[in-house]
mmCIF file of C-alpha atoms in Angstrom:
data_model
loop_
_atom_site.group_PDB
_atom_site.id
_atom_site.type_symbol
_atom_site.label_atom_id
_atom_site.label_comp_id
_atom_site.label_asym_id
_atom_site.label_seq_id
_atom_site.Cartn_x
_atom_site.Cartn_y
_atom_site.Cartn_z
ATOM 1 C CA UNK A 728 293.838 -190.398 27.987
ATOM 2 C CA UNK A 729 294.209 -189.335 31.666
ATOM 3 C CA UNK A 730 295.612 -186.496 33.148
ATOM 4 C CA UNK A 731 298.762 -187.500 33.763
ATOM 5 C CA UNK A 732 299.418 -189.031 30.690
ATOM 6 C CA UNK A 733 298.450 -185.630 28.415
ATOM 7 C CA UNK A 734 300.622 -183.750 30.704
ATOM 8 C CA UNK A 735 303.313 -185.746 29.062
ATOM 9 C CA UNK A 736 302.117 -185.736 25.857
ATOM 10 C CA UNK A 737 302.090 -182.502 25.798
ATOM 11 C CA UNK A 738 305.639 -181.699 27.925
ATOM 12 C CA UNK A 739 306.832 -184.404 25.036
ATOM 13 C CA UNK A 740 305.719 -182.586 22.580
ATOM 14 C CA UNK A 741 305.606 -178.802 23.411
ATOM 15 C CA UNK A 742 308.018 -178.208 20.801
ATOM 16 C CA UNK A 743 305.261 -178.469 17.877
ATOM 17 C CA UNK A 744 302.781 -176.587 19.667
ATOM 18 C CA UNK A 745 305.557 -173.394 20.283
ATOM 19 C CA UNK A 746 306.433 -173.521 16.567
ATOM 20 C CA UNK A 747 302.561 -172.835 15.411
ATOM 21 C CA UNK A 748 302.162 -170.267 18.224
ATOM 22 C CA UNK A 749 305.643 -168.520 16.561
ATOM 23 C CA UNK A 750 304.190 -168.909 12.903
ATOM 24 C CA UNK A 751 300.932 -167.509 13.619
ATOM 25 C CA UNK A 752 301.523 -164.978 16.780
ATOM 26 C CA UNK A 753 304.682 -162.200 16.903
ATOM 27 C CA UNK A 754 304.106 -160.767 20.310
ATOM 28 C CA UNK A 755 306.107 -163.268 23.146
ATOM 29 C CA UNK A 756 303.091 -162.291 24.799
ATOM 30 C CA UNK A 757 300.983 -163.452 22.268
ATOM 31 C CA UNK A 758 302.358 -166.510 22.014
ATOM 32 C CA UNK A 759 302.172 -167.117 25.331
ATOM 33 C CA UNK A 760 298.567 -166.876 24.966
ATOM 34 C CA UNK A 761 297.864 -168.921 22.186
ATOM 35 C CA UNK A 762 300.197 -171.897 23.370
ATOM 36 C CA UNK A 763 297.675 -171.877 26.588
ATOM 37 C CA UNK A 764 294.980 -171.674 24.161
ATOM 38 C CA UNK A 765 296.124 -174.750 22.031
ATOM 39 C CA UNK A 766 296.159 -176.750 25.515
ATOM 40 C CA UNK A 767 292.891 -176.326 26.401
ATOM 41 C CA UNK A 768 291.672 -176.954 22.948
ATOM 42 C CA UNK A 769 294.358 -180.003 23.311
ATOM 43 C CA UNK A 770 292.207 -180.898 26.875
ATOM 44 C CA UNK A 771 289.125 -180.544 25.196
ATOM 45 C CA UNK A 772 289.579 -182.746 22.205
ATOM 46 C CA UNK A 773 291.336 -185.479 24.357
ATOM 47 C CA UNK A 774 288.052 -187.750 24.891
ATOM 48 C CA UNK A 775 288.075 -188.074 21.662
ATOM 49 C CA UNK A 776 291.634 -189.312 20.802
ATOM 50 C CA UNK A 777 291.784 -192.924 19.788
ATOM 51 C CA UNK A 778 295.621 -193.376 19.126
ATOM 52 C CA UNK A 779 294.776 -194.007 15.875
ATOM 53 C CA UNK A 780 297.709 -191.606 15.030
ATOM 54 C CA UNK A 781 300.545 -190.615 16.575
ATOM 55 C CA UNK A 782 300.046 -188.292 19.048
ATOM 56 C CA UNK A 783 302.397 -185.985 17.849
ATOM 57 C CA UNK A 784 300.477 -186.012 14.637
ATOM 58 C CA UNK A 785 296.897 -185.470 17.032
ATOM 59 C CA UNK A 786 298.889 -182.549 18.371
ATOM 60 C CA UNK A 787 299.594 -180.983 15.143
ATOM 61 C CA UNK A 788 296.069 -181.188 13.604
ATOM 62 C CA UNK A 789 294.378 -179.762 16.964
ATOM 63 C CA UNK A 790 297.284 -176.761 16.999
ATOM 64 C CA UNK A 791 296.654 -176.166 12.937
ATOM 65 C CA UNK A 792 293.100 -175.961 13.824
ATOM 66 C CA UNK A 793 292.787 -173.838 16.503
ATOM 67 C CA UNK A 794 295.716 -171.146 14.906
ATOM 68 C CA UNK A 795 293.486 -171.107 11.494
ATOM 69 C CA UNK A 796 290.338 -170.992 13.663
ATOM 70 C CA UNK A 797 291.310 -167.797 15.182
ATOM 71 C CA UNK A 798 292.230 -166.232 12.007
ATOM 72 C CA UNK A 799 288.585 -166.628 10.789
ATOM 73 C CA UNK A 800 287.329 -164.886 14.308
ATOM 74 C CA UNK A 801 290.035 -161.907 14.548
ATOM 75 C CA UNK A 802 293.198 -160.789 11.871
ATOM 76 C CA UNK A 803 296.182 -159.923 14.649
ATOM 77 C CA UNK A 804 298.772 -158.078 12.433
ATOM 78 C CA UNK A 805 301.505 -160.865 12.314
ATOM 79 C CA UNK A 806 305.335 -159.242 11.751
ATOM 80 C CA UNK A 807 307.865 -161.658 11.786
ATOM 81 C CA UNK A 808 311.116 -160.392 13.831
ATOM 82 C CA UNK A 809 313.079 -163.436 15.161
ATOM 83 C CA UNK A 810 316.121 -164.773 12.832
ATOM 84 C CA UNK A 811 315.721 -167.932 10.991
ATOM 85 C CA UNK A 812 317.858 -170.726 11.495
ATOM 86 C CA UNK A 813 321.278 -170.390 9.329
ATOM 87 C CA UNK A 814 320.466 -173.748 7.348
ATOM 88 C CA UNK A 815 317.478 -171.931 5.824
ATOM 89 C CA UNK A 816 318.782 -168.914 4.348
ATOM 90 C CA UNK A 817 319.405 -168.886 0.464
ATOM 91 C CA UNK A 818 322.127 -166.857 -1.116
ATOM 92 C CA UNK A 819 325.198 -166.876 0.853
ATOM 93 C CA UNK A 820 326.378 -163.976 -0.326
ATOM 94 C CA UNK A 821 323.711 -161.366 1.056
ATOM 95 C CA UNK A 822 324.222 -160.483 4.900
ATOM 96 C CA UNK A 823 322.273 -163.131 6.485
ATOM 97 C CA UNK A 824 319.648 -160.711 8.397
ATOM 98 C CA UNK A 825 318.336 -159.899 5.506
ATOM 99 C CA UNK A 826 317.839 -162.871 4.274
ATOM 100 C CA UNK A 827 316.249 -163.670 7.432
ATOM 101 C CA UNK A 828 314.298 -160.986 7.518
ATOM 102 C CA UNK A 829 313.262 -161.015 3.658
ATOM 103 C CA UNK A 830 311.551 -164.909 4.187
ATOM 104 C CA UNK A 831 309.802 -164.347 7.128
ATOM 105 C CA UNK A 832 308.488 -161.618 5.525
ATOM 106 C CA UNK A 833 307.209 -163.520 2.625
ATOM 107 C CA UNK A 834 306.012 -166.246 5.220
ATOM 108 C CA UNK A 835 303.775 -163.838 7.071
ATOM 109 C CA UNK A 836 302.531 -162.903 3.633
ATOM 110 C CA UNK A 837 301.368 -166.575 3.257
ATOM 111 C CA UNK A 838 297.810 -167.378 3.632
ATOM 112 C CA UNK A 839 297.253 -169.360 7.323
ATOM 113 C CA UNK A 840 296.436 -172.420 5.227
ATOM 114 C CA UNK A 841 299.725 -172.740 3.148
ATOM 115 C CA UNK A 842 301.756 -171.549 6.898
ATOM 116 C CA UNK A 843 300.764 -174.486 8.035
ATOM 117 C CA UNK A 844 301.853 -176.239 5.187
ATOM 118 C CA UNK A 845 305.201 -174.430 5.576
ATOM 119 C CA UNK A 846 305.448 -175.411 9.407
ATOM 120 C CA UNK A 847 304.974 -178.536 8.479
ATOM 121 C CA UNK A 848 307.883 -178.848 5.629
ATOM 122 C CA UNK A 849 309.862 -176.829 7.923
ATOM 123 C CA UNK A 850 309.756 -179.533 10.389
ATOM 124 C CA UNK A 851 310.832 -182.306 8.342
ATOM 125 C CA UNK A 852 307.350 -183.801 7.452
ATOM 126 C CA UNK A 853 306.539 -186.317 5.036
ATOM 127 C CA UNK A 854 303.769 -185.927 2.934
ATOM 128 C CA UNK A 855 301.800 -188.281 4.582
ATOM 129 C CA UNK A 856 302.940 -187.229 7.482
ATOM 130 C CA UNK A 857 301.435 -183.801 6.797
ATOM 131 C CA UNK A 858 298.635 -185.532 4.099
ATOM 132 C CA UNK A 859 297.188 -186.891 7.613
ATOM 133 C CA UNK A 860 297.874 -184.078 9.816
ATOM 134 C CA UNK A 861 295.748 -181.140 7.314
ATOM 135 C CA UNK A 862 293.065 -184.281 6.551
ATOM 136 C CA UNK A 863 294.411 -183.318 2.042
ATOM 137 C CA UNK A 864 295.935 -185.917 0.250
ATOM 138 C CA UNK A 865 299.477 -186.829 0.025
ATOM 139 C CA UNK A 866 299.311 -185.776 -4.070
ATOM 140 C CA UNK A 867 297.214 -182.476 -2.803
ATOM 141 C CA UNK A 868 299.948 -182.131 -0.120
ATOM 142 C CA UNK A 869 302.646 -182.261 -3.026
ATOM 143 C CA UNK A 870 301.023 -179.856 -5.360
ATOM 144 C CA UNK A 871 300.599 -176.804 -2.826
ATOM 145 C CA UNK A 872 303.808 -177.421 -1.582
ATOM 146 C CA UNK A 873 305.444 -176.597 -4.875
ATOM 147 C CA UNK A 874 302.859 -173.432 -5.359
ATOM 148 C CA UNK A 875 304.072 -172.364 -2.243
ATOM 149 C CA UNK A 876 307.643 -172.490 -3.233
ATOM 150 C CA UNK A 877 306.900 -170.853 -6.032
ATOM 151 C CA UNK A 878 304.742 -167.999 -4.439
ATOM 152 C CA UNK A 879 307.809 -167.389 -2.055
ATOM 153 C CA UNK A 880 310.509 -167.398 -4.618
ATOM 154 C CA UNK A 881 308.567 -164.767 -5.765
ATOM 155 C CA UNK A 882 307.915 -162.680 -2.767
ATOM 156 C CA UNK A 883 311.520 -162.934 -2.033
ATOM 157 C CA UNK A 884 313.188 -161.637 -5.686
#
């Protein structure tokens, strides 16, 4: 892949590396970092794409990696402070901040392998979509999803 064309990979698909830096980074600043940081790491790994995959899917393994890599060299404290998206709150009846504020709570509570799992759901993923993305199986894929849902209905009672 040349230059020119991972510039517009990347412009394509900036969109999946800016949800992983807001999962796994709080500060704006932060984020700012760590979306520079998932470039290079992007730049770096590029010899070695083979469009075997889509390159969105490339994208998404190489931003997993490098957010879950950093975790294992330093813990940032990660409180979550932006407002979810209306369409995934839960009970309509509570004031919708506080739903808001009550999941990403139990998100940032989450260990940084099952976020990624969430970031992927979140985004629409199929499980073989994500299956290829974290390198699990699709039945593996299936099985933490539901112990995830079940860890955060329980955070958030």
């Amino acid at each position: 892949m040349d230059e020119k064309t991972f510039l517009a990979a990347v412009n394509e698909h900036q969109a999946i590396i800016h949800k992983i830096c807001r999962l796994y980074r709080n500060m704006p600043e932060d984020r700012e970092d760590f979306f520079q940081e998932i470039v290079f790491q992007l730049w770096k790994s590029c010899p070695a794409f083979e469009n075997r995959s889509k390159v969105s899917t490339w994208i998404y393994r190489i931003a997993l990696n490098t957010a879950l890599a950093s975790f294992r060299k330093k813990q940032p404290a990660i409180i979550f402070t932006e407002a979810l998206p209306e369409h995934l709150s839960g009970n309509p009846n509570q004031p919708q901040e506080t739903q808001q504020d009550k999941l990403f709570e139990a998100l940032g509570r989450l260990a940084n392998a099952e976020k990624a799992i969430m970031a992927l759901y979140l985004e629409g993923l199929d499980y073989k979509e994500m299956a290829e993305i974290l390198g699990i199986s699709e039945n593996y894929v299936g099985v933490k999803l539901n112990r995830i849902k079940n860890q955060l209905q329980q955070l958030l009672k």
